[in-house]
Amino acid sequence: MRILEGENVCKYFGGLKAVSGVDFHVDHGEILGLIGPNGAGKTTLFNIISASLANETGNIHFDGKKITGKKAHHICRSGIARTFQAVKIFGAMTALENVQVALLFGCGTKISKKQASEQAMEWLEFVGLLKDSSTLAKDLTIANQKRLEVARALATNPKILMLDEVIAGLNATETTELMALVRKIRDKGITIIMIEHVMKAIMSICDRIIVLHHGEKIAEGTPEAIASNPTVIEIYLGK
Amino acid sequence: MEILTLLKSNKTLRTATIVVLILLILATLPIYTPDYTIVLLSSILMYVVLTVSWVLFSGPTGYISLAPAAFIGVGIYSTAILGDSMPFPVVVLVSGIVTIFIALLVGALTLRLKGIYFTIFTFGLLELIRHLVLFLELHLTGTRGRFVIAQDFITVYFYMLIILAVLLLVTFLINRSKYGLALRSIGQNEEAASHIGVNVTTVKIATFVISAFFMGAAGAVMATRWTYIDPGIAFNMFFSFMPVMMALFGGMAHLYGPIIGSVVFTYLEEFLLTKLPELYMMLFGAIFIVAILYLPDGLLGVIQKGWAALMRKVRKDNLGGNHANS
Amino acid sequence: MITTILDILIAGLLMGGIYAIIAVGLSLQYGVARVFNVSHGEFIMLGAFGTWILFTAFGINPLISLVMCAPVLFLLGFYIHKTIFRTLLRSSKIIEIFESKSMLVAFGLMYIIQNIAILVWGSDIKGYSYLNSPVNIAGAVFPANRLVTLLFALLIGAVFYLFLSRTRMGKAIRASAQDPAAAGLMGVNINQVLALCFGFGALMAGFAGTLLSLCFPIKATMGMEYTIIAIIIVTLGGLGSIVGSFIGGFILGIISSLVSYIEPSLTLVAYYVIFILMLLIKPKGIMGK
């Protein structure tokens, strides 16, 4: 079952085609990988889906409803959450407060501040940050800031979670732990789209992969198919 | 006894009690203090209102607004135009509501501007309104300035006190509500806030408008003290700088900061104006620069640091004493 | 009709030159040193009074004062940056905090400088007469000093542009404007460059002050008015762009002569309307990226 579907999505920056004529779909419950060299348009596509950027042409449907042209907070409330390539946490607020804001404004149901606080603790526990609940977000390690961002996104009760290079800059142990977290999220029934540069991680976790290059979709398929696709190999290994 | 234990355990209740007590003391002051004290206190109260309402929006969001003078000016002019066509409380209320409409327009237009551009805009807005009023007075009414129906100084004092009490209550409620959290998240990272469901535009405009209402109401009350106003007096850039200065001087980490800042600063202003009028601006500028350079968290920061150091010392002394005993 | 339009255009261009010089300094100080210097007009006022004193007390030709007042202001600006703004830069964690705090410090400077000027020179209007003979340009008559002002404004602008684009120092300044961290890595003494830039901004203010005093009466409280004009032009042209300042200066000059032809009391209102429209439509200005 298709949960998210985009057709002919285009975005230009001046004369540069950041995303050009991309068709894509995401199936319910899967982990979709989005890969491609730097500047391929991966984050731009995320920004379009989450309404950070407006696309020039094309439509995106979520759960059968058109979401193009909606505001960022509407997209979030309708069930699409995201994290950012460079972490965007609320530095001077505690980890608990970070998640609380998401619960109070993003989850779609009205809850009291007290309920939000209780549920926020549950989400912090889920990502393994329970003991850091009263730490200021800016004082957390990078790995924990990324976990916090994930917890904040999850707190909005999403159907789809978009992760933008969630393991970039982490060491091997931290990477393994975060990958385990991603699986745990999928097991809750949340569909995941992830942008990643680390091939090993993405090949092992994704059900399906889309490859972007210069803003265009050049390949799509299972990790095995992508790994043996001559065009993809050419781009990644150079001519 | 039960009340005492309750006060000890509940911090919010304790603070609320202290604030209400202070407000009550302030309300009885005119009975036993000389007139000039009441006049000075009215000025202090006005600046507290301006600064606290400035901090209400600019504190958590980090948007430095230089619009206060514009909102105060709108309040002042509304009062001058309404005159005695309606009872004074209604005049103040209507002036505040007129300010709300101006703030709504400004907010809708400008709050997508970021950083320095927002500040420049609010700065330009003040000048635009001033010159527009000047032009309209010159060409439509053929006047320059107007007279305001004066109110006696006790009335001014009580109106300021009531406005302040309402403002403190509103600020307290906002800060405690989920919107207080949302405002802070906007100040930390606006993009992230919008992506977790905060309608940043609405939250920003709503707070901006609420803060403007109190500035307009304060202007409306102050207008009656000046009796004569013209665009230069009503739309005075000084009223935009003062709340910013006082907030920074006091510190914005807690509501006490702006209050302490405006009390100390207003007193300083009165002192300098009467004792050293010709050096007043220079000393003011110098104190301001020193405060920004060396008091990053304002007076509040200094007090908190001093308190923490004192507490450490007390604890250490106690420990030392115990050692001596054993 | 045609002559009226020509008159308006010429008057606008003559005004535009001096407007551009007023704005260049502010643009530089914000574009590179990140100080939104609201005391810019005070530096202009100092330049104007310096010229006035040299002329009335010592009989020195204002065009010679051009190279006497401005360098003194350069030193003033340079040391103000080295002391006050560097302290602030060191204590500010992120550039946005520095930007807002430095603007507020500049408000403090504005009060201090203005107060000193009132103490020394009083608050009444001063002026002198130099090259006041009428000149006929394409049918329009102007005092000669307006023409001299425009020529010097263009000359100063051109020299400064060449300095920024051709010399080593100029390149270091432009590099610092684009990426302070990278410029630092390339061996640019970033603190020195920032102080120099603030100094150059004050230097430009000095030139503007001298040129202004040639054509207009001056007073100790004149600063704010010119700060505001500079802010409007810089917003029009784009913060940090010299060419932008000139384009913005000439646009505002022409608008000012056009509106004062139609309804003089609306000149300032027109400035702000354009300023606010510009901020709403293209906040980064004509030359902004």
XYZ file of C-alpha atoms in Angstrom, chain C:
289
model
C 8.074 69.438 -19.397
C 11.319 67.938 -20.643
C 13.333 70.608 -18.878
C 11.476 69.941 -15.641
C 12.271 66.257 -15.858
C 15.887 67.114 -16.636
C 15.983 69.522 -13.696
C 14.658 66.854 -11.371
C 17.117 64.280 -12.688
C 20.131 66.563 -12.340
C 19.139 67.661 -8.839
C 18.660 63.984 -7.950
C 22.066 62.986 -9.283
C 23.790 65.823 -7.426
C 22.092 64.712 -4.200
C 22.657 61.045 -4.985
C 26.448 61.363 -4.965
C 26.569 62.595 -1.420
C 23.902 60.094 -0.347
C 26.067 57.304 -1.730
C 29.105 58.421 0.269
C 26.929 58.639 3.371
C 25.865 55.029 2.876
C 29.144 53.385 1.795
C 30.648 53.584 5.279
C 27.667 51.972 6.976
C 27.526 49.289 4.320
C 31.171 48.417 4.883
C 30.872 48.369 8.647
C 27.946 45.999 8.521
C 29.036 43.984 5.502
C 32.433 43.061 6.903
C 32.643 44.008 10.574
C 28.995 42.994 11.219
C 28.401 46.132 13.246
C 25.127 47.790 12.346
C 26.531 51.157 13.272
C 23.625 53.405 14.220
C 26.160 56.015 15.368
C 27.321 56.387 11.757
C 25.591 59.770 11.494
C 27.505 60.966 14.553
C 30.786 60.311 12.737
C 29.419 62.270 9.774
C 28.547 65.100 12.158
C 32.117 65.072 13.550
C 33.509 65.294 10.018
C 31.217 68.211 9.251
C 32.124 70.128 12.417
C 35.831 69.453 11.909
C 35.610 71.015 8.462
C 33.574 73.931 9.771
C 36.126 74.728 12.499
C 39.084 74.453 10.151
C 37.329 76.819 7.737
C 35.981 79.416 10.153
C 38.848 79.454 12.666
C 41.867 78.767 10.462
C 40.572 79.600 7.012
C 41.462 76.162 5.678
C 39.837 75.232 2.357
C 37.165 72.529 2.939
C 38.579 70.467 0.103
C 41.868 70.297 2.015
C 39.927 69.398 5.165
C 38.731 66.387 3.229
C 42.128 64.779 3.789
C 42.475 66.178 7.318
C 39.211 65.277 9.099
C 38.490 61.873 7.633
C 41.835 60.277 8.661
C 41.296 61.420 12.258
C 37.907 59.734 12.201
C 39.516 56.629 10.720
C 41.760 56.410 13.777
C 38.790 56.977 16.085
C 36.809 54.217 14.401
C 39.800 51.885 14.328
C 40.417 52.231 18.064
C 36.747 52.004 18.973
C 36.653 48.659 17.190
C 39.925 47.498 18.728
C 38.664 48.193 22.235
C 34.885 47.960 22.463
C 33.778 45.786 19.560
C 36.616 43.303 19.905
C 35.712 42.743 23.550
C 32.145 42.160 22.447
C 33.196 39.842 19.632
C 35.208 37.744 22.054
C 32.318 37.345 24.482
C 29.619 36.637 21.855
C 29.133 32.970 21.109
C 27.379 33.362 17.787
C 27.425 36.106 15.187
C 23.705 36.913 15.598
C 24.285 37.804 19.238
C 27.221 39.984 18.246
C 25.106 41.699 15.607
C 22.321 42.672 17.960
C 24.615 43.609 20.837
C 26.955 45.640 18.649
C 23.990 47.578 17.312
C 22.969 48.410 20.865
C 26.525 49.435 21.747
C 26.386 51.747 18.736
C 23.286 53.368 20.243
C 25.359 54.044 23.355
C 28.124 55.553 21.200
C 25.542 57.709 19.465
C 24.420 59.217 22.763
C 27.987 59.784 23.944
C 29.248 61.447 20.756
C 26.144 63.591 20.381
C 26.342 64.734 23.992
C 30.012 65.709 23.640
C 29.238 67.612 20.440
C 26.437 69.566 22.144
C 28.734 70.373 25.085
C 31.480 71.649 22.786
C 29.553 73.350 20.000
C 26.086 73.938 21.440
C 22.934 72.801 19.697
C 22.314 75.676 17.264
C 22.719 75.555 13.513
C 26.121 76.374 12.005
C 27.314 76.873 8.478
C 29.714 78.592 6.148
C 29.703 79.613 2.541
C 32.070 78.114 0.032
C 31.831 77.959 -3.779
C 28.309 79.258 -3.623
C 28.336 80.829 -7.082
C 25.564 79.585 -9.359
C 26.387 77.176 -12.174
C 24.158 76.444 -15.133
C 23.844 72.755 -16.029
C 21.643 72.075 -19.066
C 19.362 74.909 -18.128
C 19.153 74.092 -14.430
C 20.935 76.372 -11.961
C 22.826 74.969 -8.968
C 25.427 76.241 -6.528
C 28.913 75.201 -7.670
C 29.550 73.354 -4.420
C 26.907 70.749 -5.350
C 28.848 69.901 -8.459
C 32.132 69.737 -6.547
C 30.478 67.442 -4.031
C 29.246 65.065 -6.712
C 32.677 64.936 -8.376
C 34.441 64.191 -5.109
C 31.839 61.634 -4.128
C 32.371 59.775 -7.395
C 36.151 60.078 -7.050
C 36.178 58.750 -3.482
C 33.840 55.929 -4.434
C 35.976 54.941 -7.420
C 39.245 55.051 -5.464
C 37.746 52.987 -2.692
C 36.341 50.476 -5.159
C 39.759 50.088 -6.772
C 41.343 49.730 -3.341
C 38.992 46.862 -2.491
C 39.330 45.090 -5.819
C 43.027 45.607 -6.586
C 45.125 45.801 -3.436
C 46.193 42.993 -1.125
C 44.472 44.603 1.807
C 41.275 45.033 -0.198
C 41.303 41.368 -1.113
C 41.796 40.402 2.526
C 38.789 42.555 3.430
C 36.588 40.961 0.787
C 37.715 37.495 1.805
C 36.861 38.261 5.434
C 33.432 39.504 4.433
C 32.666 36.224 2.692
C 34.122 33.747 5.107
C 35.917 35.035 8.206
C 37.011 31.563 9.316
C 38.541 30.668 5.964
C 40.192 34.078 5.675
C 41.723 33.499 9.088
C 43.102 30.163 7.927
C 44.633 31.808 4.857
C 46.745 33.999 7.122
C 44.540 37.081 7.250
C 44.736 38.772 10.643
C 41.000 38.858 10.998
C 40.837 41.140 14.053
C 43.030 43.684 12.306
C 40.893 43.529 9.152
C 37.659 44.027 11.102
C 39.093 47.036 12.959
C 40.381 48.472 9.674
C 36.955 48.040 8.107
C 35.247 49.819 10.935
C 37.902 52.515 10.581
C 37.257 52.776 6.826
C 33.563 53.147 7.581
C 34.380 56.074 9.876
C 36.715 57.458 7.182
C 33.849 57.442 4.691
C 31.636 59.120 7.287
C 34.325 61.786 7.618
C 34.377 62.402 3.851
C 30.592 62.548 3.847
C 30.620 65.043 6.727
C 33.059 67.369 4.955
C 31.102 67.217 1.696
C 27.790 67.761 3.495
C 29.098 70.830 5.302
C 29.937 72.332 1.889
C 26.289 72.355 0.851
C 24.106 72.277 3.944
C 23.903 73.864 7.389
C 25.104 71.612 10.213
C 24.207 71.042 13.860
C 25.268 68.739 16.687
C 22.081 66.675 16.499
C 22.167 66.154 12.716
C 23.541 62.605 13.013
C 20.345 60.595 13.351
C 18.854 62.001 10.159
C 21.854 60.881 8.119
C 22.061 57.515 9.871
C 18.492 56.899 8.780
C 19.209 57.977 5.203
C 22.237 55.669 5.188
C 20.133 52.777 6.489
C 17.524 53.323 3.777
C 20.132 53.473 1.008
C 21.981 50.444 2.295
C 18.703 48.530 2.407
C 17.975 49.609 -1.157
C 21.412 48.746 -2.489
C 22.175 45.701 -0.368
C 24.109 45.538 2.905
C 27.835 45.257 2.257
C 27.860 46.263 -1.414
C 29.701 49.438 -2.472
C 28.191 49.485 -5.944
C 24.821 48.907 -4.272
C 25.340 51.964 -2.070
C 25.941 54.101 -5.147
C 22.926 52.726 -6.984
C 20.792 53.154 -3.856
C 22.183 56.646 -3.275
C 21.305 57.807 -6.777
C 17.844 56.212 -6.644
C 17.096 57.944 -3.358
C 18.541 61.218 -4.679
C 16.240 61.135 -7.684
C 13.248 60.145 -5.582
C 13.976 62.985 -3.176
C 14.116 65.588 -5.938
C 11.045 64.142 -7.626
C 8.919 64.085 -4.487
C 10.084 67.502 -3.304
C 9.025 68.835 -6.706
C 5.526 67.408 -6.228
C 4.999 67.804 -2.468
C 8.079 68.654 -0.341
C 6.541 67.630 2.984
C 6.143 64.066 1.708
C 9.853 63.507 0.965
C 10.588 61.630 4.186
C 7.343 59.657 3.973
C 8.342 58.600 0.455
C 11.751 57.454 1.729
C 10.157 55.206 4.298
C 7.539 53.829 1.977
C 10.280 52.788 -0.450
C 12.389 51.465 2.393
C 9.576 49.352 3.792
C 8.506 48.102 0.368
C 12.104 47.111 -0.347
C 12.390 45.224 2.942
C 9.206 43.347 2.152
C 9.931 42.565 -1.486
C 13.704 42.075 -1.549
C 15.168 42.475 1.949
C 18.703 41.778 0.741
C 18.649 44.811 -1.556
C 19.278 45.342 -5.250
C 22.824 44.004 -5.186
C 22.186 41.469 -2.418
C 22.770 37.798 -3.032
